[in-house]
Coordinates of C-alpha atoms in Angstrom, one line a residue:
X160 CA 41.0 21.3 -12.3
X161 CA 39.4 18.6 -14.8
X162 CA 38.0 15.6 -13.7
X163 CA 38.5 12.8 -15.6
X164 CA 35.9 10.2 -17.4
X165 CA 35.9 7.1 -15.6
X166 CA 36.5 3.8 -17.2
X167 CA 33.3 2.4 -19.7
X168 CA 31.6 -0.9 -19.9
X169 CA 29.2 -1.9 -22.4
X170 CA 25.7 -3.1 -21.7
X171 CA 23.6 -5.2 -24.0
X172 CA 20.0 -4.9 -23.2
X173 CA 17.6 -6.7 -25.3
X174 CA 14.7 -6.0 -22.3
X175 CA 15.5 -9.1 -19.7
X176 CA 14.2 -7.8 -16.6
X177 CA 15.8 -5.6 -13.9
X178 CA 19.1 -4.0 -15.4
X179 CA 18.7 -0.8 -13.5
X180 CA 20.5 -2.9 -10.3
X181 CA 23.2 -3.8 -12.4
X182 CA 23.3 -0.4 -13.7
X183 CA 23.8 0.5 -10.1
X184 CA 26.2 -1.9 -8.8
X185 CA 28.5 -0.7 -12.1
X186 CA 27.6 2.7 -11.5
X187 CA 28.6 2.1 -7.3
X188 CA 32.2 1.1 -8.4
X189 CA 33.2 3.6 -10.0
X190 CA 32.2 2.7 -14.1
X191 CA 29.9 4.1 -16.4
X192 CA 27.7 2.1 -18.7
X193 CA 27.5 2.5 -22.8
X194 CA 25.0 1.3 -24.1
X195 CA 25.0 -1.4 -26.9
X196 CA 22.9 -0.1 -29.4
X197 CA 23.7 -2.1 -32.6
X198 CA 26.0 -5.2 -33.5
X199 CA 29.0 -2.7 -34.8
X200 CA 28.6 -0.7 -31.0
X201 CA 30.0 -3.9 -29.8
X202 CA 33.2 -4.2 -32.5
X203 CA 33.9 -1.2 -30.1
X204 CA 33.4 -2.5 -27.0
X205 CA 36.3 -3.0 -25.0
X206 CA 34.7 -4.9 -20.9
X207 CA 31.6 -6.3 -22.6
X208 CA 28.5 -7.9 -20.1
X209 CA 25.3 -9.3 -21.0
X210 CA 23.1 -10.0 -18.3
X211 CA 19.9 -11.2 -18.7
X212 CA 16.8 -12.9 -16.8
X213 CA 14.1 -15.0 -19.1
X214 CA 13.9 -17.5 -21.0
X215 CA 17.0 -19.3 -22.7
X216 CA 14.8 -19.5 -26.5
X217 CA 13.5 -15.8 -26.0
X218 CA 17.0 -14.6 -25.6
X219 CA 18.9 -17.0 -27.8
X220 CA 16.5 -16.0 -30.3
X221 CA 16.3 -11.9 -29.9
X222 CA 19.8 -12.0 -30.2
X223 CA 20.0 -13.3 -33.5
X224 CA 17.4 -11.9 -34.9
X225 CA 19.6 -8.6 -34.0
X226 CA 22.3 -9.8 -35.5
X227 CA 24.0 -9.8 -31.9
X228 CA 25.5 -13.6 -32.3
X229 CA 28.3 -13.5 -35.0
X230 CA 29.3 -9.7 -33.0
X231 CA 29.6 -11.4 -29.9
X232 CA 31.4 -14.3 -30.9
X233 CA 34.2 -12.4 -32.3
X234 CA 33.9 -10.5 -29.2
X235 CA 35.1 -13.3 -26.4
X236 CA 37.4 -14.9 -29.5
X237 CA 39.7 -11.6 -30.1
X238 CA 40.8 -11.7 -26.7
X239 CA 39.1 -9.1 -25.2
X240 CA 37.4 -9.2 -21.4
X241 CA 33.0 -10.8 -21.5
X242 CA 31.2 -11.4 -19.0
X243 CA 27.9 -12.9 -18.9
X244 CA 24.8 -13.2 -15.9
X245 CA 22.1 -16.2 -15.8
X246 CA 21.0 -16.0 -19.2
X247 CA 24.2 -14.7 -20.5
X248 CA 26.0 -17.4 -18.7
X249 CA 23.4 -20.0 -20.6
X250 CA 23.9 -19.0 -24.0
X251 CA 27.7 -19.6 -24.1
X252 CA 26.1 -23.5 -23.5
X253 CA 25.2 -26.2 -27.2
X254 CA 21.5 -25.4 -26.2
X255 CA 19.2 -25.6 -23.7
X256 CA 16.3 -28.7 -22.3
X257 CA 14.0 -25.2 -22.0
X258 CA 14.0 -24.8 -26.3
X259 CA 15.4 -27.7 -27.6
X260 CA 14.9 -26.1 -31.2
X261 CA 17.6 -23.1 -30.5
X262 CA 21.2 -23.4 -30.4
X263 CA 23.1 -21.4 -28.0
X264 CA 26.1 -20.5 -29.4
X265 CA 28.0 -23.9 -28.3
X266 CA 31.9 -21.8 -27.0
X267 CA 31.4 -24.5 -24.0
X268 CA 30.4 -28.5 -24.9
X269 CA 27.4 -28.6 -22.7
X270 CA 23.3 -29.0 -22.5
X271 CA 21.2 -27.2 -19.8
X272 CA 18.6 -29.6 -18.3
X273 CA 15.7 -29.2 -16.4
X274 CA 15.9 -29.4 -12.7
X275 CA 13.9 -33.0 -11.1
X276 CA 11.5 -31.1 -9.3
X277 CA 10.5 -34.6 -7.5
X278 CA 11.9 -34.1 -4.7
X279 CA 12.5 -30.7 -4.5
X280 CA 11.5 -27.2 -4.7
X281 CA 11.7 -25.7 -9.0
X282 CA 12.5 -23.1 -9.5
X283 CA 16.1 -22.4 -7.8
X284 CA 15.6 -19.7 -5.6
X285 CA 17.7 -18.4 -3.5
X286 CA 21.9 -18.1 -1.7
X287 CA 24.0 -20.4 -2.5
X288 CA 27.5 -20.8 -3.2
X289 CA 30.1 -20.5 -5.9
X290 CA 33.0 -23.0 -5.0
X291 CA 36.1 -23.1 -7.3
X292 CA 36.5 -26.9 -8.8
X293 CA 39.6 -26.7 -9.9
X294 CA 42.8 -26.7 -7.6
X295 CA 44.6 -23.6 -8.5
X296 CA 47.3 -23.9 -5.9
X297 CA 48.6 -25.6 -2.3
X298 CA 45.7 -23.0 -0.6
X299 CA 43.4 -22.3 -3.4
X300 CA 40.4 -21.9 -1.2
X301 CA 37.8 -25.2 -1.9
X302 CA 39.2 -25.7 2.1
X303 CA 39.7 -23.9 5.3
X304 CA 37.7 -20.4 6.0
X305 CA 37.9 -18.6 3.0
X306 CA 42.0 -17.7 2.5
X307 CA 43.4 -18.7 -0.9
X308 CA 43.2 -17.5 -3.7
X309 CA 40.4 -16.6 -5.2
X310 CA 39.3 -16.2 -8.7
X311 CA 36.7 -12.9 -10.1
X312 CA 36.7 -12.3 -6.2
X313 CA 34.7 -15.9 -5.4
X314 CA 34.8 -17.2 -1.6
X315 CA 33.9 -20.4 -0.4
X316 CA 32.0 -18.7 2.5
X317 CA 29.9 -16.5 0.4
X318 CA 26.5 -17.1 -0.7
X319 CA 25.0 -15.7 -4.7
X320 CA 22.0 -15.2 -5.9
X321 CA 20.5 -17.7 -8.3
X322 CA 16.6 -18.2 -9.7
X323 CA 16.3 -20.5 -12.3
X324 CA 15.0 -24.1 -13.6
X325 CA 17.9 -24.6 -16.0
X326 CA 21.2 -25.7 -15.1
X327 CA 24.3 -27.3 -16.7
X328 CA 25.2 -30.1 -14.5
X329 CA 28.4 -30.3 -12.7
X330 CA 30.3 -33.4 -14.5
X331 CA 34.1 -33.8 -13.1
X332 CA 36.6 -32.7 -14.5
X333 CA 34.5 -32.4 -18.4
X334 CA 34.3 -28.8 -18.2
X335 CA 38.2 -28.4 -17.1
X336 CA 40.2 -30.8 -19.5
X337 CA 38.9 -28.0 -22.5
X338 CA 40.8 -25.3 -20.1
X339 CA 37.7 -23.8 -18.0
X340 CA 37.9 -22.7 -14.2
X341 CA 34.7 -24.4 -12.9
X342 CA 32.2 -22.8 -9.9
X343 CA 29.9 -25.3 -9.0
X344 CA 26.6 -25.3 -6.6
X345 CA 23.9 -27.9 -5.3
X346 CA 20.3 -28.0 -5.3
X347 CA 19.6 -31.0 -3.2
X348 CA 21.2 -33.8 -5.1
X349 CA 21.7 -32.1 -8.3
X350 CA 25.5 -30.3 -9.0
X351 CA 25.8 -27.7 -11.3
X352 CA 27.5 -25.3 -13.2
X353 CA 27.4 -21.6 -11.1
X354 CA 30.2 -19.9 -12.6
X355 CA 33.0 -20.3 -15.5
X356 CA 35.9 -18.9 -16.2
X357 CA 39.1 -18.8 -19.2
X358 CA 41.1 -16.0 -20.2
X359 CA 39.1 -12.8 -19.3
X360 CA 36.0 -14.5 -20.2
X361 CA 33.8 -15.6 -17.2
X362 CA 30.1 -15.7 -16.4
X363 CA 27.6 -16.6 -13.6
X364 CA 24.7 -18.7 -12.7
X365 CA 23.7 -16.5 -10.0
X366 CA 22.9 -12.5 -10.1
X367 CA 26.5 -10.8 -8.7
X368 CA 23.9 -7.9 -8.7
X369 CA 21.7 -9.0 -6.5
X370 CA 24.1 -10.8 -3.7
X371 CA 24.6 -7.9 -1.6
X372 CA 28.5 -7.2 -0.6
X373 CA 30.0 -10.6 -2.5
X374 CA 28.4 -9.6 -5.8
X375 CA 29.8 -6.6 -5.7
X376 CA 33.3 -7.6 -5.2
X377 CA 32.5 -10.3 -7.9
X378 CA 31.8 -7.1 -10.5
X379 CA 34.6 -5.6 -9.1
X380 CA 37.1 -8.1 -9.7
X381 CA 35.7 -8.3 -13.6
X382 CA 35.8 -4.7 -14.3
X383 CA 39.5 -4.5 -12.8
X384 CA 40.5 -7.8 -14.7
X385 CA 41.4 -9.9 -11.6
X386 CA 41.4 -13.5 -12.4
X387 CA 43.0 -14.4 -9.7
X388 CA 44.1 -12.5 -6.5
X389 CA 45.3 -13.8 -3.0
X390 CA 42.7 -13.6 -0.4
X391 CA 43.6 -12.9 3.6
X392 CA 40.7 -14.9 5.4
X393 CA 38.9 -12.8 8.1
X394 CA 37.3 -15.7 9.5
X395 CA 40.0 -18.5 11.4
X396 CA 41.4 -20.9 8.3
X397 CA 39.9 -24.0 10.6
X398 CA 36.4 -22.9 9.5
X399 CA 35.2 -25.3 7.6
X400 CA 33.2 -23.8 4.2
X401 CA 29.7 -23.7 4.0
X402 CA 28.2 -26.0 2.4
X403 CA 26.9 -26.1 -0.8
X404 CA 23.1 -25.5 -0.6
X405 CA 20.8 -23.2 -0.4
X406 CA 20.1 -20.9 2.5
X407 CA 17.0 -20.7 4.6
X408 CA 16.2 -17.1 2.7
X409 CA 14.6 -14.4 5.1
X410 CA 12.6 -12.0 3.8
X411 CA 11.1 -8.8 5.5
X412 CA 8.1 -7.0 4.2
X413 CA 7.1 -3.8 3.9
X414 CA 3.5 -2.6 3.5
X415 CA 3.3 0.9 2.0
X416 CA 0.5 3.4 2.2
X417 CA -0.5 6.7 2.5
X418 CA -1.3 7.5 5.5
X419 CA -4.0 10.6 6.7
X420 CA -1.6 13.7 5.3
X421 CA -0.6 11.8 2.9
X422 CA 2.8 10.8 3.3
X423 CA 4.0 7.2 2.0
X424 CA 4.4 5.3 5.3
X425 CA 5.5 1.3 6.3
X426 CA 2.2 0.2 8.1
X427 CA 1.2 -2.9 9.5
X428 CA -2.1 -4.7 10.2
X429 CA -3.8 -6.9 12.4
X430 CA -6.4 -9.0 10.1
X431 CA -5.1 -6.8 7.2
X432 CA -6.6 -3.7 9.5
X433 CA -3.3 -0.9 9.1
X434 CA -5.5 1.5 11.7
X435 CA -4.7 2.1 15.6
X436 CA -7.6 1.1 17.7
X437 CA -7.7 4.1 19.2
X438 CA -7.6 7.6 17.4
X439 CA -9.7 10.2 15.4
X440 CA -8.6 9.1 11.7
X441 CA -10.3 8.2 9.0
X442 CA -13.9 6.1 8.7
X443 CA -14.3 6.2 12.4
X444 CA -10.8 4.6 13.0
X445 CA -7.7 5.1 14.2
X446 CA -4.8 6.7 12.3
X447 CA -2.8 4.4 10.2
X448 CA 0.4 2.9 12.1
X449 CA 3.3 4.9 10.8
X450 CA 6.0 2.7 11.5
X451 CA 9.2 4.0 9.1
X452 CA 9.6 5.6 5.7
X453 CA 10.6 2.5 3.5
X454 CA 13.3 3.7 1.2
X455 CA 14.7 4.0 5.1
X456 CA 13.8 0.8 6.8
X457 CA 14.9 -1.2 3.6
X458 CA 18.6 0.0 3.8
X459 CA 18.1 -0.9 7.7
X460 CA 17.0 -4.5 6.9
X461 CA 19.9 -4.5 4.1
X462 CA 22.2 -3.7 7.0
X463 CA 21.1 -6.5 8.5
X464 CA 21.2 -9.8 6.7
X465 CA 18.1 -9.6 5.2
X466 CA 17.7 -12.3 2.0
X467 CA 15.0 -10.4 0.8
X468 CA 13.2 -7.4 0.5
X469 CA 9.0 -7.0 -0.8
X470 CA 7.3 -3.7 -1.2
X471 CA 3.4 -5.1 -1.0
X472 CA 1.6 -1.8 -2.1
X473 CA -1.8 -1.3 -0.2
X474 CA -2.7 1.9 -1.6
X475 CA -5.1 2.6 -4.9
X476 CA -3.5 5.3 -6.7
X477 CA -6.7 5.8 -9.3
X478 CA -5.8 9.2 -9.9
X479 CA -2.3 8.9 -10.3
X480 CA -0.6 8.2 -13.7
X481 CA 0.6 5.4 -14.5
X482 CA 4.4 6.0 -15.3
X483 CA 4.0 9.2 -11.5
X484 CA 3.4 6.1 -9.5
X485 CA 4.8 6.7 -6.1
X486 CA 6.2 3.3 -5.8
X487 CA 8.6 3.5 -9.1
X488 CA 9.8 5.7 -7.6
X489 CA 10.8 4.1 -3.9
X490 CA 12.1 1.1 -6.2
X491 CA 14.3 3.4 -7.9
X492 CA 15.4 4.7 -5.2
X493 CA 16.0 1.7 -3.0
X494 CA 17.6 0.0 -5.9
X495 CA 20.0 2.2 -5.6
X496 CA 21.8 1.1 -2.4
X497 CA 20.3 -2.5 -1.6
X498 CA 22.0 -5.0 -3.8
X499 CA 19.3 -7.9 -2.7
X500 CA 16.5 -9.3 -4.6
X501 CA 13.4 -6.7 -4.2
X502 CA 10.0 -7.6 -4.7
X503 CA 7.5 -5.3 -5.7
X504 CA 3.1 -6.2 -5.2
X505 CA -0.1 -4.0 -5.7
X506 CA -1.8 -3.5 -8.6
X507 CA 0.1 -5.7 -11.3
X508 CA -3.0 -5.9 -13.3
X509 CA -4.6 -4.8 -16.5
X510 CA -5.5 -1.1 -15.9
X511 CA -6.9 2.1 -17.7
X512 CA -4.3 4.5 -17.2
X513 CA -4.9 8.5 -16.5
X514 CA -5.3 9.6 -20.4
X515 CA -7.9 6.6 -20.9
X516 CA -5.4 4.1 -22.6
X517 CA -5.6 0.9 -22.1
X518 CA -2.5 -0.3 -20.3
X519 CA -1.9 -4.5 -19.2
X520 CA 0.3 -5.8 -16.7
X521 CA 2.9 -6.8 -18.4
X522 CA 3.7 -3.1 -19.1
X523 CA 3.2 -2.6 -15.5
X524 CA 5.1 -5.0 -14.7
X525 CA 7.7 -3.7 -17.1
X526 CA 8.1 -0.7 -15.7
X527 CA 7.9 -1.9 -12.3
X528 CA 11.4 -4.6 -13.5
X529 CA 12.6 -0.9 -15.3
X530 CA 12.4 0.4 -11.9
X531 CA 14.7 -1.4 -10.0
X532 CA 12.1 -4.9 -9.3
X533 CA 13.3 -8.1 -9.7
X534 CA 9.9 -10.0 -9.2
X535 CA 6.4 -9.0 -9.1
X536 CA 3.8 -10.6 -6.8
X537 CA 0.3 -10.6 -8.1
X538 CA -2.8 -11.2 -6.0
X539 CA -6.0 -10.5 -6.2
X540 CA -6.0 -10.9 -10.2
X541 CA -4.2 -14.8 -10.0
X542 CA -7.3 -15.4 -8.3
X543 CA -9.2 -14.3 -10.7
X544 CA -7.1 -15.6 -12.8
X545 CA -7.7 -19.3 -11.2
X546 CA -11.6 -19.4 -11.4
X547 CA -11.3 -19.0 -15.5
X548 CA -8.9 -21.3 -15.3
X549 CA -11.3 -23.9 -14.1
X550 CA -14.4 -22.7 -15.5
X551 CA -12.2 -23.0 -18.7
X552 CA -11.7 -26.8 -17.9
X553 CA -7.9 -26.1 -17.3
X554 CA -7.3 -24.2 -20.5
X555 CA -4.3 -21.6 -20.6
X556 CA -5.8 -18.7 -22.6
X557 CA -2.5 -17.2 -22.5
X558 CA -4.2 -13.6 -21.3
X559 CA -4.1 -14.3 -17.8
X560 CA -1.5 -11.4 -15.6
X561 CA 0.9 -14.4 -14.8
X562 CA 1.0 -15.9 -18.1
X563 CA 1.8 -12.5 -20.0
X564 CA 4.4 -11.6 -17.4
X565 CA 6.1 -15.1 -16.7
X566 CA 6.3 -16.1 -21.0
X567 CA 7.9 -12.3 -21.1
X568 CA 10.7 -12.6 -17.8
X569 CA 10.2 -16.2 -17.1
X570 CA 8.2 -18.3 -14.4
X571 CA 10.9 -16.8 -10.8
X572 CA 9.7 -13.1 -11.9
X573 CA 6.3 -13.3 -11.3
X574 CA 5.1 -14.3 -7.3
X575 CA 1.9 -15.6 -6.6
X576 CA 0.7 -13.4 -2.9
X577 CA -2.1 -15.9 -1.7
X578 CA -4.9 -14.0 1.0
X579 CA -6.6 -17.3 2.7
X580 CA -8.6 -17.8 6.0
X581 CA -9.9 -20.5 7.7
X582 CA -13.1 -21.6 7.5
X583 CA -14.0 -24.3 9.9
X584 CA -16.7 -27.5 9.1
X585 CA -17.2 -30.5 10.9
X586 CA -16.2 -33.2 8.9
X587 CA -15.1 -32.9 5.1
X588 CA -18.3 -33.8 4.0
X589 CA -19.4 -30.6 4.6
X590 CA -17.8 -29.1 1.8
X591 CA -16.7 -30.3 -1.7
X592 CA -13.3 -28.3 -0.8
X593 CA -10.2 -29.6 0.0
X594 CA -9.4 -29.6 4.2
X595 CA -7.1 -30.6 7.2
X596 CA -7.6 -31.8 10.3
X597 CA -6.6 -29.5 12.7
X598 CA -5.4 -29.4 16.1
X599 CA -6.6 -25.4 16.5
X600 CA -10.5 -26.3 17.1
X601 CA -13.0 -24.2 15.5
X602 CA -15.4 -21.9 17.6
X603 CA -18.3 -24.9 18.1
X604 CA -15.5 -27.8 18.6
X605 CA -14.4 -28.8 14.8
X606 CA -11.9 -30.5 14.5
X607 CA -11.8 -29.3 10.2
X608 CA -11.3 -26.6 8.1
X609 CA -10.0 -25.2 4.5
X610 CA -9.2 -22.2 3.1
X611 CA -11.0 -19.6 1.6
X612 CA -9.2 -17.7 -1.1
X613 CA -9.8 -13.6 -0.7
X614 CA -9.3 -10.7 -3.0
X615 CA -9.4 -7.2 -2.2
X616 CA -6.9 -7.1 1.1
X617 CA -9.3 -9.9 2.9
X618 CA -12.2 -8.3 2.1
X619 CA -14.1 -10.6 0.0
X620 CA -13.9 -14.0 0.0
X621 CA -14.5 -16.9 -3.2
X622 CA -15.4 -19.9 -3.7
X623 CA -11.7 -21.0 -4.1
X624 CA -9.8 -23.1 -1.4
X625 CA -6.3 -22.3 -1.6
X626 CA -4.9 -25.6 -2.8
X627 CA -7.3 -25.2 -5.6
X628 CA -5.6 -22.0 -6.2
X629 CA -1.5 -22.4 -5.9
X630 CA -2.1 -25.4 -8.3
X631 CA -3.8 -23.5 -10.6
X632 CA -1.5 -20.7 -10.9
X633 CA 1.4 -23.2 -10.9
X634 CA 0.4 -23.9 -14.5
X635 CA -0.6 -20.9 -15.1
X636 CA 3.2 -20.1 -14.7
X637 CA 3.8 -18.7 -11.6
X638 CA 7.3 -19.3 -9.9
X639 CA 6.5 -19.1 -6.6
X640 CA 3.9 -18.5 -3.6
X641 CA 3.7 -16.2 -0.5
X642 CA 2.0 -17.9 1.6
X643 CA 0.1 -15.1 4.0
X644 CA -2.8 -17.0 6.3
X645 CA -5.5 -13.9 8.0
X646 CA -6.0 -15.6 11.2
X647 CA -2.5 -15.7 11.7
X648 CA -1.2 -11.8 10.2
X649 CA 0.2 -9.9 13.5
X650 CA -0.8 -11.6 15.9
X651 CA 2.7 -12.7 16.2
X652 CA 2.0 -16.3 17.3
X653 CA 3.7 -17.8 14.6
X654 CA 3.7 -19.4 11.4
X655 CA 0.6 -21.6 10.8
X656 CA 2.3 -24.7 10.3
X657 CA -1.3 -27.0 9.4
X658 CA -1.3 -24.4 5.8
X659 CA 2.8 -24.0 4.9
X660 CA 2.6 -28.0 5.2
X661 CA -0.7 -28.3 2.9
X662 CA 0.4 -26.4 -0.1
X663 CA 3.6 -27.6 -0.1
X664 CA 2.2 -30.8 -0.6
X665 CA 0.2 -29.0 -3.4
X666 CA 2.9 -27.9 -5.6
X667 CA 6.9 -28.1 -6.7
X668 CA 7.3 -24.0 -6.8
X669 CA 8.8 -22.5 -3.6
X670 CA 6.8 -21.2 -0.8
X671 CA 7.7 -18.6 1.0
X672 CA 5.6 -18.4 4.5
X673 CA 3.8 -15.2 6.3
X674 CA 2.3 -14.2 8.5
X675 CA 2.2 -14.5 12.2
X676 CA 5.6 -14.6 13.5
X677 CA 6.8 -12.8 16.3
X678 CA 10.5 -13.8 17.6
X679 CA 13.1 -15.5 16.0
X680 CA 11.8 -18.8 17.4
X681 CA 8.6 -19.2 15.2
X682 CA 11.4 -18.5 12.4
X683 CA 13.4 -21.6 14.1
X684 CA 9.7 -23.4 13.9
X685 CA 8.6 -23.3 10.4
X686 CA 11.4 -24.7 8.6
X687 CA 12.3 -27.5 10.8
X688 CA 8.7 -28.5 11.1
X689 CA 7.8 -27.4 7.4
X690 CA 9.4 -27.5 3.9
X691 CA 8.7 -23.8 3.2
X692 CA 12.2 -21.9 1.2
X693 CA 11.8 -18.9 3.1
X694 CA 10.3 -17.2 5.3
X695 CA 8.7 -13.2 5.4
X696 CA 8.5 -11.1 8.9
X697 CA 7.1 -7.5 9.0
X698 CA 6.1 -5.9 11.9
X699 CA 8.7 -7.6 14.5
X700 CA 10.9 -6.2 12.2
X701 CA 9.0 -2.3 12.2
X702 CA 9.1 -2.1 15.8
X703 CA 12.1 -2.9 16.7
X704 CA 11.3 -6.0 18.8
X705 CA 13.9 -8.2 16.7
X706 CA 16.8 -7.7 14.1
X707 CA 16.3 -9.9 10.7
X708 CA 20.3 -10.3 12.0
X709 CA 19.1 -11.7 15.3
X710 CA 16.7 -14.2 13.7
X711 CA 19.5 -15.7 11.6
X712 CA 21.6 -15.4 14.7
X713 CA 18.8 -18.0 16.4
X714 CA 19.0 -19.3 12.9
X715 CA 22.1 -20.4 12.9
X716 CA 22.1 -21.8 16.9
X717 CA 19.8 -24.1 15.8
X718 CA 21.9 -25.6 13.8
X719 CA 20.3 -24.8 10.5
X720 CA 22.1 -22.0 7.4
X721 CA 21.8 -18.9 6.8
X722 CA 23.8 -16.4 4.5
X723 CA 26.6 -14.5 6.6
X724 CA 26.0 -11.3 6.2
X725 CA 29.5 -9.3 4.2
X726 CA 29.8 -5.5 4.6
X727 CA 33.5 -5.2 3.2
X728 CA 34.9 -5.5 -0.1

């Protein structure tokens, strides 16, 4: 007996970052993806999804050049199911301050404004609410623990993954008067549109394909045409809905390299040394620490509730063709089952392939995005780019890896991984670099230190301090800082709070605290005593000393809001 063909959903891909995860999510839900190749294909589409990460003006301009705008409008006005994600939502409005000269589709009144970064981090990155504002009935889920009626699977206690700098400000009742159901989120003092729905049109500012089970539930509701459905909550109706705010992000980081047998393994260093202290490994040291397989461990952390997973490739595959890089396969396999954001670092730079062809950092990043990465992390090249920035009197060349990738995919797609170490001085006058007065005195009793930036995995120091670096990369277009600390790496002594506060004072973009976490209390401490936007753990998770779930439970006990793990669609 022939197996029936799965139902089809049509996707319009305009090279907008990681689309593989959306395809994986749709296929996981039992649907088949068909690609829109021309405007005429849209006329044949029953269900149409437009995903996207990137620049509003660039995306709308690409739509216009290819002749898609009228076809999209016709599809929506015909009453067929339509879903827009991120820029796919933004395109429905009149325009955006991101590119004032480029009009939107004007199907919904309103314009996108940039978040005010004077009192908070921008881009808005992380897990936030999508709280339905329109009253749908006696119990619409706006109060209580999540029972009532659900709009396209949205639930008041669920959190969804957002990554954007521009949003439509929410003004009470305006869109509702035009017939739209609106779900909102709040970034500090600014409430904005998180999702809209009307008839068979549904659009989200957040990324459901990166929002775990909560996001899969939303995609499923759209594909099945369930704009409204009754929800029986598993939690008490006495529980309040989750506040409209970003949760404290917990990120699991996997350092990946080849061991002495040539296998790709997850490892962990002590001050960046990944070899055991005893043994007969190469270079006279012990063997490379083997803490597990990358894909398996990423799946484990997802199941424990990790909000993101970061892969840092610390092996140079110089003799491997770019298209065959092992990390590409790791991303492909991970993105098939892990529906939270994935970051990849290591080797994002201009290079020469094994056939002699020059390959740009943008081309390398594009391969990683198409394999399942949501963000790329740049290390040594960011330091060199910062040095070039200051050498040219702070002029942008447009040629650095940060600039080229952020221009194509948006600054939220570019993370800069910083590897600083302390240099102690007796007084601030002893160095031209920015110093911090420290509670942890130097070997000679020094009360001050500056943080020297390094490259090549911490092996080479540069005449650049951490403040100079983060200010430069923010100007170049980075959207997030992954702030490591060589002095704390593998120490289990907690994060370097002085370093984190110093960097947070210098930039507007989000900062991820890294290096030194040894127990759940260290995560609570960094969130309570600094303004960090996220915190990253590695060794304590890999060795099984603590789980991500235990860290989140500890944070909840301390009154800090975290994303609750959801297992059932």
